CSV table of C-alpha atoms in Angstrom, one decimal:
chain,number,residue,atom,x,y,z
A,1,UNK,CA,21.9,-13.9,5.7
A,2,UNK,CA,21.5,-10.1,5.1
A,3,UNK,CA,17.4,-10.1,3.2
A,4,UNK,CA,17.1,-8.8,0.1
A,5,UNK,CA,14.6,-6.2,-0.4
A,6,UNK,CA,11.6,-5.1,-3.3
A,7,UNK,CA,10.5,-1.8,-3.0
A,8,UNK,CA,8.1,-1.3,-5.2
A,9,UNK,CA,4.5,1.3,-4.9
A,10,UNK,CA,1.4,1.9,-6.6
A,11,UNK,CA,1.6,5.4,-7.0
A,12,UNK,CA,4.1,5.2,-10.1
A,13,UNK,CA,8.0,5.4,-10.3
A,14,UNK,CA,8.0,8.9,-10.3
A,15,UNK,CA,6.1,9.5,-6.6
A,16,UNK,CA,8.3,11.2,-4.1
A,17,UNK,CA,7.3,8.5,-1.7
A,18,UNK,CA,8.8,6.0,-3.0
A,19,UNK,CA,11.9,7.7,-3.5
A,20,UNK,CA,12.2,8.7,0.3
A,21,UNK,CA,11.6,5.1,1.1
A,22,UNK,CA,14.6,4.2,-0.7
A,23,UNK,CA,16.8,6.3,0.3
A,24,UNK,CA,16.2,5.8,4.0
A,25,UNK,CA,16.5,2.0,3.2
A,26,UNK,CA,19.6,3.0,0.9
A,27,UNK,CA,21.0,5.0,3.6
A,28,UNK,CA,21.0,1.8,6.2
A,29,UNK,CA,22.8,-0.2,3.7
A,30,UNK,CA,20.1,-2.3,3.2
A,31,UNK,CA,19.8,-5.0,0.0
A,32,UNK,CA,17.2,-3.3,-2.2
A,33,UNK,CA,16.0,-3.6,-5.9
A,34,UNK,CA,13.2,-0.9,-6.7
A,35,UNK,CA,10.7,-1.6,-9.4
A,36,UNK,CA,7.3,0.2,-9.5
A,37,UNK,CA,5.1,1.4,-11.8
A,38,UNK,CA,5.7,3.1,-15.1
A,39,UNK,CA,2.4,5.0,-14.6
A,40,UNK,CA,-0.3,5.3,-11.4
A,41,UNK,CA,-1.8,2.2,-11.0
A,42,UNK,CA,-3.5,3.2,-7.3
A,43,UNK,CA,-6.9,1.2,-6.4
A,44,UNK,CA,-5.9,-1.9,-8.2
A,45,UNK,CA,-5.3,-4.0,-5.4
A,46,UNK,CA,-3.8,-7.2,-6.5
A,47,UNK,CA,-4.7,-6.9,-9.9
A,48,UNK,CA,-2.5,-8.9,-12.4
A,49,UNK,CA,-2.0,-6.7,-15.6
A,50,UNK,CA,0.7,-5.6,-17.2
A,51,UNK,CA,1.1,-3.5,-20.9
A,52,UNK,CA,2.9,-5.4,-23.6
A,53,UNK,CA,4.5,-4.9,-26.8
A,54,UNK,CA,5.4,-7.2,-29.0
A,55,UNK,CA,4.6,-9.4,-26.3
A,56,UNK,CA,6.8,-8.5,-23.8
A,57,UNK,CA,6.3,-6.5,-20.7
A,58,UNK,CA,7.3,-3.3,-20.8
A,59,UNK,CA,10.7,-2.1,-18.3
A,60,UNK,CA,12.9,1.3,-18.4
A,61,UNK,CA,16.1,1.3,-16.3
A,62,UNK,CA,15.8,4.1,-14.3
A,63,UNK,CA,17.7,5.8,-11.3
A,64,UNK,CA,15.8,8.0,-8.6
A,65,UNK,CA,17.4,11.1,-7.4
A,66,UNK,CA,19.0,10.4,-4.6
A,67,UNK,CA,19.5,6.7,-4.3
A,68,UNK,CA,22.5,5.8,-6.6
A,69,UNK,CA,23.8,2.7,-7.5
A,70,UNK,CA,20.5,0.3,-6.6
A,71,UNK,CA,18.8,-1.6,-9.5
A,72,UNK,CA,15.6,0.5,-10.9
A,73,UNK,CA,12.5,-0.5,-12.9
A,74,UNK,CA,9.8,1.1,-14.3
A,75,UNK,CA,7.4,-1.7,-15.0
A,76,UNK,CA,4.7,-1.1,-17.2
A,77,UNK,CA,2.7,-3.5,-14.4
A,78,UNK,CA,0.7,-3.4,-11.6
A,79,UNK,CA,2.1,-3.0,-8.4
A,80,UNK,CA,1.1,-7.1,-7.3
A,81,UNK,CA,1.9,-8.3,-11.1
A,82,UNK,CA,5.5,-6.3,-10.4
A,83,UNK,CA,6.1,-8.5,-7.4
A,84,UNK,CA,5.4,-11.8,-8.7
A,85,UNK,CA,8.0,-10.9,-11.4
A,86,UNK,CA,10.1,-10.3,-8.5
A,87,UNK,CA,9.8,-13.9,-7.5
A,88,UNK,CA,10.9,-15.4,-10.8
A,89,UNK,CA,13.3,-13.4,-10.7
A,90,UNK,CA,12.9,-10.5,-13.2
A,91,UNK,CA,15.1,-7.8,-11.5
A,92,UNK,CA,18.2,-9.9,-9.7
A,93,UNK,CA,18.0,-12.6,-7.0
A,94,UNK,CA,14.4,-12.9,-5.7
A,95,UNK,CA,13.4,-11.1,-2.6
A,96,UNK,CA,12.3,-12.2,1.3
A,97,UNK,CA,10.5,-8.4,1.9
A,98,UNK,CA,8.6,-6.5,0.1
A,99,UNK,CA,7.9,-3.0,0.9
A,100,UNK,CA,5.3,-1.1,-0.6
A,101,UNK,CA,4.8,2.7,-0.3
A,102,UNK,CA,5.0,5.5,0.9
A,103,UNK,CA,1.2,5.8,-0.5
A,104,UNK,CA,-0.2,9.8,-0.9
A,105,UNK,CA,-2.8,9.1,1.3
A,106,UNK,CA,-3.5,6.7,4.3
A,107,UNK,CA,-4.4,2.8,3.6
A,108,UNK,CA,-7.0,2.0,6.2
A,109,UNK,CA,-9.8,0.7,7.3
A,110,UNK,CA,-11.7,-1.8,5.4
A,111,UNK,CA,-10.5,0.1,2.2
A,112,UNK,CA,-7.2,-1.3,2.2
A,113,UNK,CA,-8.8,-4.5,0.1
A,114,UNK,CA,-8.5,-2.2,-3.2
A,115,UNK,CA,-5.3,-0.7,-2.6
A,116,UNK,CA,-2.7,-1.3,-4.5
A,117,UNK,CA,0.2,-1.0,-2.0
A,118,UNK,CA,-1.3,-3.1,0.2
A,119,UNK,CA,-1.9,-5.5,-2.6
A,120,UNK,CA,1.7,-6.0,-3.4
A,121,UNK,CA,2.4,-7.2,0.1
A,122,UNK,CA,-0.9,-9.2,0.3
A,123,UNK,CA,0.9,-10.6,-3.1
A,124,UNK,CA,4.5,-11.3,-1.6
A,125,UNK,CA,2.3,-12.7,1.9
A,126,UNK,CA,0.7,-15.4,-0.1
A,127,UNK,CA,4.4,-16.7,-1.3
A,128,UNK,CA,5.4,-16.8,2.2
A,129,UNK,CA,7.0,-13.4,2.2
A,130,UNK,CA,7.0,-10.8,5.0
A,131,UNK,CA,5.7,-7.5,3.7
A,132,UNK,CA,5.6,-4.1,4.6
A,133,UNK,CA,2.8,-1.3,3.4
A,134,UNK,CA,3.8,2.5,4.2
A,135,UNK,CA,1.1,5.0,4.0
A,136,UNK,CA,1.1,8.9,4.7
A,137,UNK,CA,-1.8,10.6,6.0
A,138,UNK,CA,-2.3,13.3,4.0
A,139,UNK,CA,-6.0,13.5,3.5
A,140,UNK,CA,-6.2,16.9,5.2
A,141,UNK,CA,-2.7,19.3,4.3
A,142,UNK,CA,-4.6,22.1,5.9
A,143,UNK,CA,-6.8,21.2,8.3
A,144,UNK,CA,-6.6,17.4,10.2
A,145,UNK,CA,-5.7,14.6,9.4
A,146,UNK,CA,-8.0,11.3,9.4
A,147,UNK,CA,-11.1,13.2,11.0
A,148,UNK,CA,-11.9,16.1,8.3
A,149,UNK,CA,-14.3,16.5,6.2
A,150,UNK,CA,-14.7,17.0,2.3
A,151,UNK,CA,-13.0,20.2,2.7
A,152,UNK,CA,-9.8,18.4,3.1
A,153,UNK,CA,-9.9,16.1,0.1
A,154,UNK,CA,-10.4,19.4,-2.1
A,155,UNK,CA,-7.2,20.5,-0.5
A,156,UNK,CA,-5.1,17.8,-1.9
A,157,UNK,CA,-5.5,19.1,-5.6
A,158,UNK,CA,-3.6,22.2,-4.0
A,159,UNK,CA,-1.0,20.9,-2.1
A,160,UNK,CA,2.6,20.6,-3.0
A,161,UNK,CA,3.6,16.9,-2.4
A,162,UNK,CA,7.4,17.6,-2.4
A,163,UNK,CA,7.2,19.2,0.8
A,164,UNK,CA,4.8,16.1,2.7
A,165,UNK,CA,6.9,14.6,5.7
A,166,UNK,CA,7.5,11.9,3.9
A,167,UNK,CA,10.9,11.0,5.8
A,168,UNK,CA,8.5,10.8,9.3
A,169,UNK,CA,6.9,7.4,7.3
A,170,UNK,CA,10.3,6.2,5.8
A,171,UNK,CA,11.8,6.5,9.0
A,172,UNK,CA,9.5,4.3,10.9
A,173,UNK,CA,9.0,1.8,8.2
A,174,UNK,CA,13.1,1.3,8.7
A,175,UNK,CA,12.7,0.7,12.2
A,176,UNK,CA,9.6,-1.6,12.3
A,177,UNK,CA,11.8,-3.9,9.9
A,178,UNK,CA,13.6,-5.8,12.9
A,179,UNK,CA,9.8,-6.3,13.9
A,180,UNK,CA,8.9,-7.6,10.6
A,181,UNK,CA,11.2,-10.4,10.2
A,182,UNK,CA,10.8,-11.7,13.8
A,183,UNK,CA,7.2,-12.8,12.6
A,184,UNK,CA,5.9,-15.6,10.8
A,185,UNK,CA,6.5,-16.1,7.1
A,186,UNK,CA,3.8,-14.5,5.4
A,187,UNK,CA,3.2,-11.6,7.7
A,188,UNK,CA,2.2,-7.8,6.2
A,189,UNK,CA,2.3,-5.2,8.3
A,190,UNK,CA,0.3,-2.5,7.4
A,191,UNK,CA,2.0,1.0,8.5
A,192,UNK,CA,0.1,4.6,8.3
A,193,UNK,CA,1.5,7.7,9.7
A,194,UNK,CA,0.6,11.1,10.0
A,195,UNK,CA,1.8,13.7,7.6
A,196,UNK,CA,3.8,15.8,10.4
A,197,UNK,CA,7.4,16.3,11.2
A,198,UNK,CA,8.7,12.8,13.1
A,199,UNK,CA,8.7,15.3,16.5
A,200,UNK,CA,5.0,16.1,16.3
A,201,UNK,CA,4.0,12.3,15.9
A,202,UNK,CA,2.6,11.2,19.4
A,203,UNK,CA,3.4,7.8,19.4
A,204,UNK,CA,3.5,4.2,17.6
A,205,UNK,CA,-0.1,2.1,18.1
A,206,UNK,CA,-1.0,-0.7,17.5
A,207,UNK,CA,-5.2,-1.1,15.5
A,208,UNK,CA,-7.6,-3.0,14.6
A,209,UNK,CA,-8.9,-2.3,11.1
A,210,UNK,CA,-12.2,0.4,10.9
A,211,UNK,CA,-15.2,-0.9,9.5
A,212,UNK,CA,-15.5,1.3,6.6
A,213,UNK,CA,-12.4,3.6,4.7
A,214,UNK,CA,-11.0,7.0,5.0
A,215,UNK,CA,-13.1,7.9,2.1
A,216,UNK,CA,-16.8,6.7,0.7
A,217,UNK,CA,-17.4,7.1,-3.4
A,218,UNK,CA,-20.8,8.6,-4.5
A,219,UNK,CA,-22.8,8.6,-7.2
A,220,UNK,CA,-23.2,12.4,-8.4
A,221,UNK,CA,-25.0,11.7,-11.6
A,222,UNK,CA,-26.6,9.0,-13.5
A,223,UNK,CA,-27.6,9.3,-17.0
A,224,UNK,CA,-28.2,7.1,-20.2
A,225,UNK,CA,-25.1,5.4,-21.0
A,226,UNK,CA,-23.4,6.9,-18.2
A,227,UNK,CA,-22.4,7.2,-14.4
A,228,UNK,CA,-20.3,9.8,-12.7
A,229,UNK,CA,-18.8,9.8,-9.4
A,230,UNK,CA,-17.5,11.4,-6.3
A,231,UNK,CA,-15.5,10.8,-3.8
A,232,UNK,CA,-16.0,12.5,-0.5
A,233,UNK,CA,-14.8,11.9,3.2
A,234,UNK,CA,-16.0,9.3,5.1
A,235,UNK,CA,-18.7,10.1,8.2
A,236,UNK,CA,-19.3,6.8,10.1
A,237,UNK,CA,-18.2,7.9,13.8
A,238,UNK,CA,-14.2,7.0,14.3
A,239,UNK,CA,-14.0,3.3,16.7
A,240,UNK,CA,-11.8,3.6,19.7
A,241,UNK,CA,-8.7,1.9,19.0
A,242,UNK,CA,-8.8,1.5,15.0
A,243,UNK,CA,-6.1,2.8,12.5
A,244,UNK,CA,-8.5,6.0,11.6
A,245,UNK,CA,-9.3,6.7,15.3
A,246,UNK,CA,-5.6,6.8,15.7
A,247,UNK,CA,-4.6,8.2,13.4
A,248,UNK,CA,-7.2,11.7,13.9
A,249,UNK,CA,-5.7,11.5,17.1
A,250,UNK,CA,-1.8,12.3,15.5
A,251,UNK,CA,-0.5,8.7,15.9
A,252,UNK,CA,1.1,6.1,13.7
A,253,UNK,CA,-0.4,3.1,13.7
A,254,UNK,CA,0.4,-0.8,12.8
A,255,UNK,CA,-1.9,-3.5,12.3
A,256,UNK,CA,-0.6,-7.3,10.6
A,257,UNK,CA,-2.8,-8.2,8.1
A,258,UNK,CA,-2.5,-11.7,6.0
A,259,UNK,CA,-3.4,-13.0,2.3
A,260,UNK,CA,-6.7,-14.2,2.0
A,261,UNK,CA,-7.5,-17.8,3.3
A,262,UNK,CA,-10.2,-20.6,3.6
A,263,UNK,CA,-13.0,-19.1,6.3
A,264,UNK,CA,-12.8,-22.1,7.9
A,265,UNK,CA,-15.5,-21.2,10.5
A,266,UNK,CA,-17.9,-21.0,8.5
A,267,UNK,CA,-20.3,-23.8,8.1
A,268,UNK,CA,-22.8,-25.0,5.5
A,269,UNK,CA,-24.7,-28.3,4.7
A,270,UNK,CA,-24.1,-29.3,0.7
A,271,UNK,CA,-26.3,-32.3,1.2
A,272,UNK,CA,-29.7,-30.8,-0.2
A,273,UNK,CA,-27.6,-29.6,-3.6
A,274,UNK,CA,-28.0,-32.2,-6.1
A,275,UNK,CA,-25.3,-31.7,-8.6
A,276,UNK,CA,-26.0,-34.3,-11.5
A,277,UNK,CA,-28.3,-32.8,-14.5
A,278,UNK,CA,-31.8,-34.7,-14.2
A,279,UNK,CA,-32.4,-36.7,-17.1
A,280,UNK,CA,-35.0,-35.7,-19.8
């Protein structure tokens, strides 16, 4: 039984990763639907919201350049709301794989708990679904990639995204598929890759998760009635053998992730707790 496919992102309908990502999936004759974001909805993990009018959520029929003939949605939803409209089948028969990306901008570290790409998978994981996240690295156009400074995040505002090797991600998000499917039900992989031609990539690895994210937000000021931040580069030292370390190091790297779950190794006494409301 040939699966069908939900692409879907959280960096909007319009993003040119997510339009890469189809058509290499298009171009394999895969069974896809695409429905993503009517607007940006990055950072909100698996937030459940959606806009409505008149009570009803709001979807366009679109059609990327590029990728004819497949079933498009601009959802006015977040990217985890998006797939669970998936399930009930909003957009065509329901889907066995989601993939979610190609994300501006790598998803790793202990960071990827408030991205939405990841969400969307985490979403489709906790319905027994095998998902796939697809990040590009592109924290540094200029000057590095996962190991630069706040030099590099300034850069972003500058670069052109059209021209990001975004078929270097799409192309190994295609072949980890086969992968993907050959693991239990509920699986995510979580795939970042460097922004460089496929030929400059030095390998596949697998990682562990780093302790902290690619990027740290600041306070910069604090007033009355008010709070502005910053965001700025991360500088904990880069762990041997984690998606960042990797990654500085011009690799792409893999790591399975799953839903959330009971901590079942945790342990606690409840006995001292009295629960009842003494009487007065």
């Amino acid at each position: 039984m040939t699966p069908r496919i939900l692409i879907t992102n959280d960096d909007g309908i319009d993003a040119p990763g997510l339009r890469h990502l189809a058509r290499a999936a298009a171009r394999q004759g895969l069974d896809i639907v695409i429905a993503a974001p009517l607007t940006e909805a990055s950072g909100t993990s698996a937030a459940m919201t959606a806009v409505e009018k008149n009570g009803k959520i709001v979807v366009q029929q679109r059609e990327l350049p590029g990728v004819r003939n497949v079933p498009t949605y601009a959802v006015a939803a977040s990217p985890a709301f998006i797939v669970l409209l998936a399930l009930r089948s909003a957009f065509g028969p329901p889907p066995t794989i989601v993939l979610s990306g190609i994300n501006r901008g790598a998803n790793a570290g202990a960071a990827v708990v408030h991205s939405g790409t990841v969400g969307a998978t985490l979403t489709a994981s906790h319905a027994g679904l095998h998902g796939l996240a697809v990040s590009l690295d592109v924290l540094s156009p200029a000057n590095g990639t996962a190991a630069s400074g706040g030099q590099a995040i300034a850069d972003l505002e500058h670069a052109d995204d059209e021209n990001r090797h975004w078929d270097s991600a799409a192309g190994l998000a295609i072949k980890l598929l086969p992968t993907l499917t050959h693991t239990p039900p509920g699986t995510v992989l979580n795939l970042n890759v460097p922004d460089l031609h496929v030929d400059g990539i030095r390998g596949l690895r697998r990682a562990t998760l780093a302790k902290f994210g690619q990027v740290q937000m600041s306070i910069a000021e604090a007033g009355e009635g008010f709070v502005r931040t910053a965001v700025q580069a991360a500088d904990e030292p880069l762990e041997p053998g984690t998606d960042l370390a990797w990654l500085a190091e011009g690799f792409a790297v893999v790591t399975p992730i799953r839903s959330p779950a009971e901590a079942t190794d945790v342990k606690f006494n409840l006995e001292s707790i009295v629960v009842q409301t003494p009487a007065i």
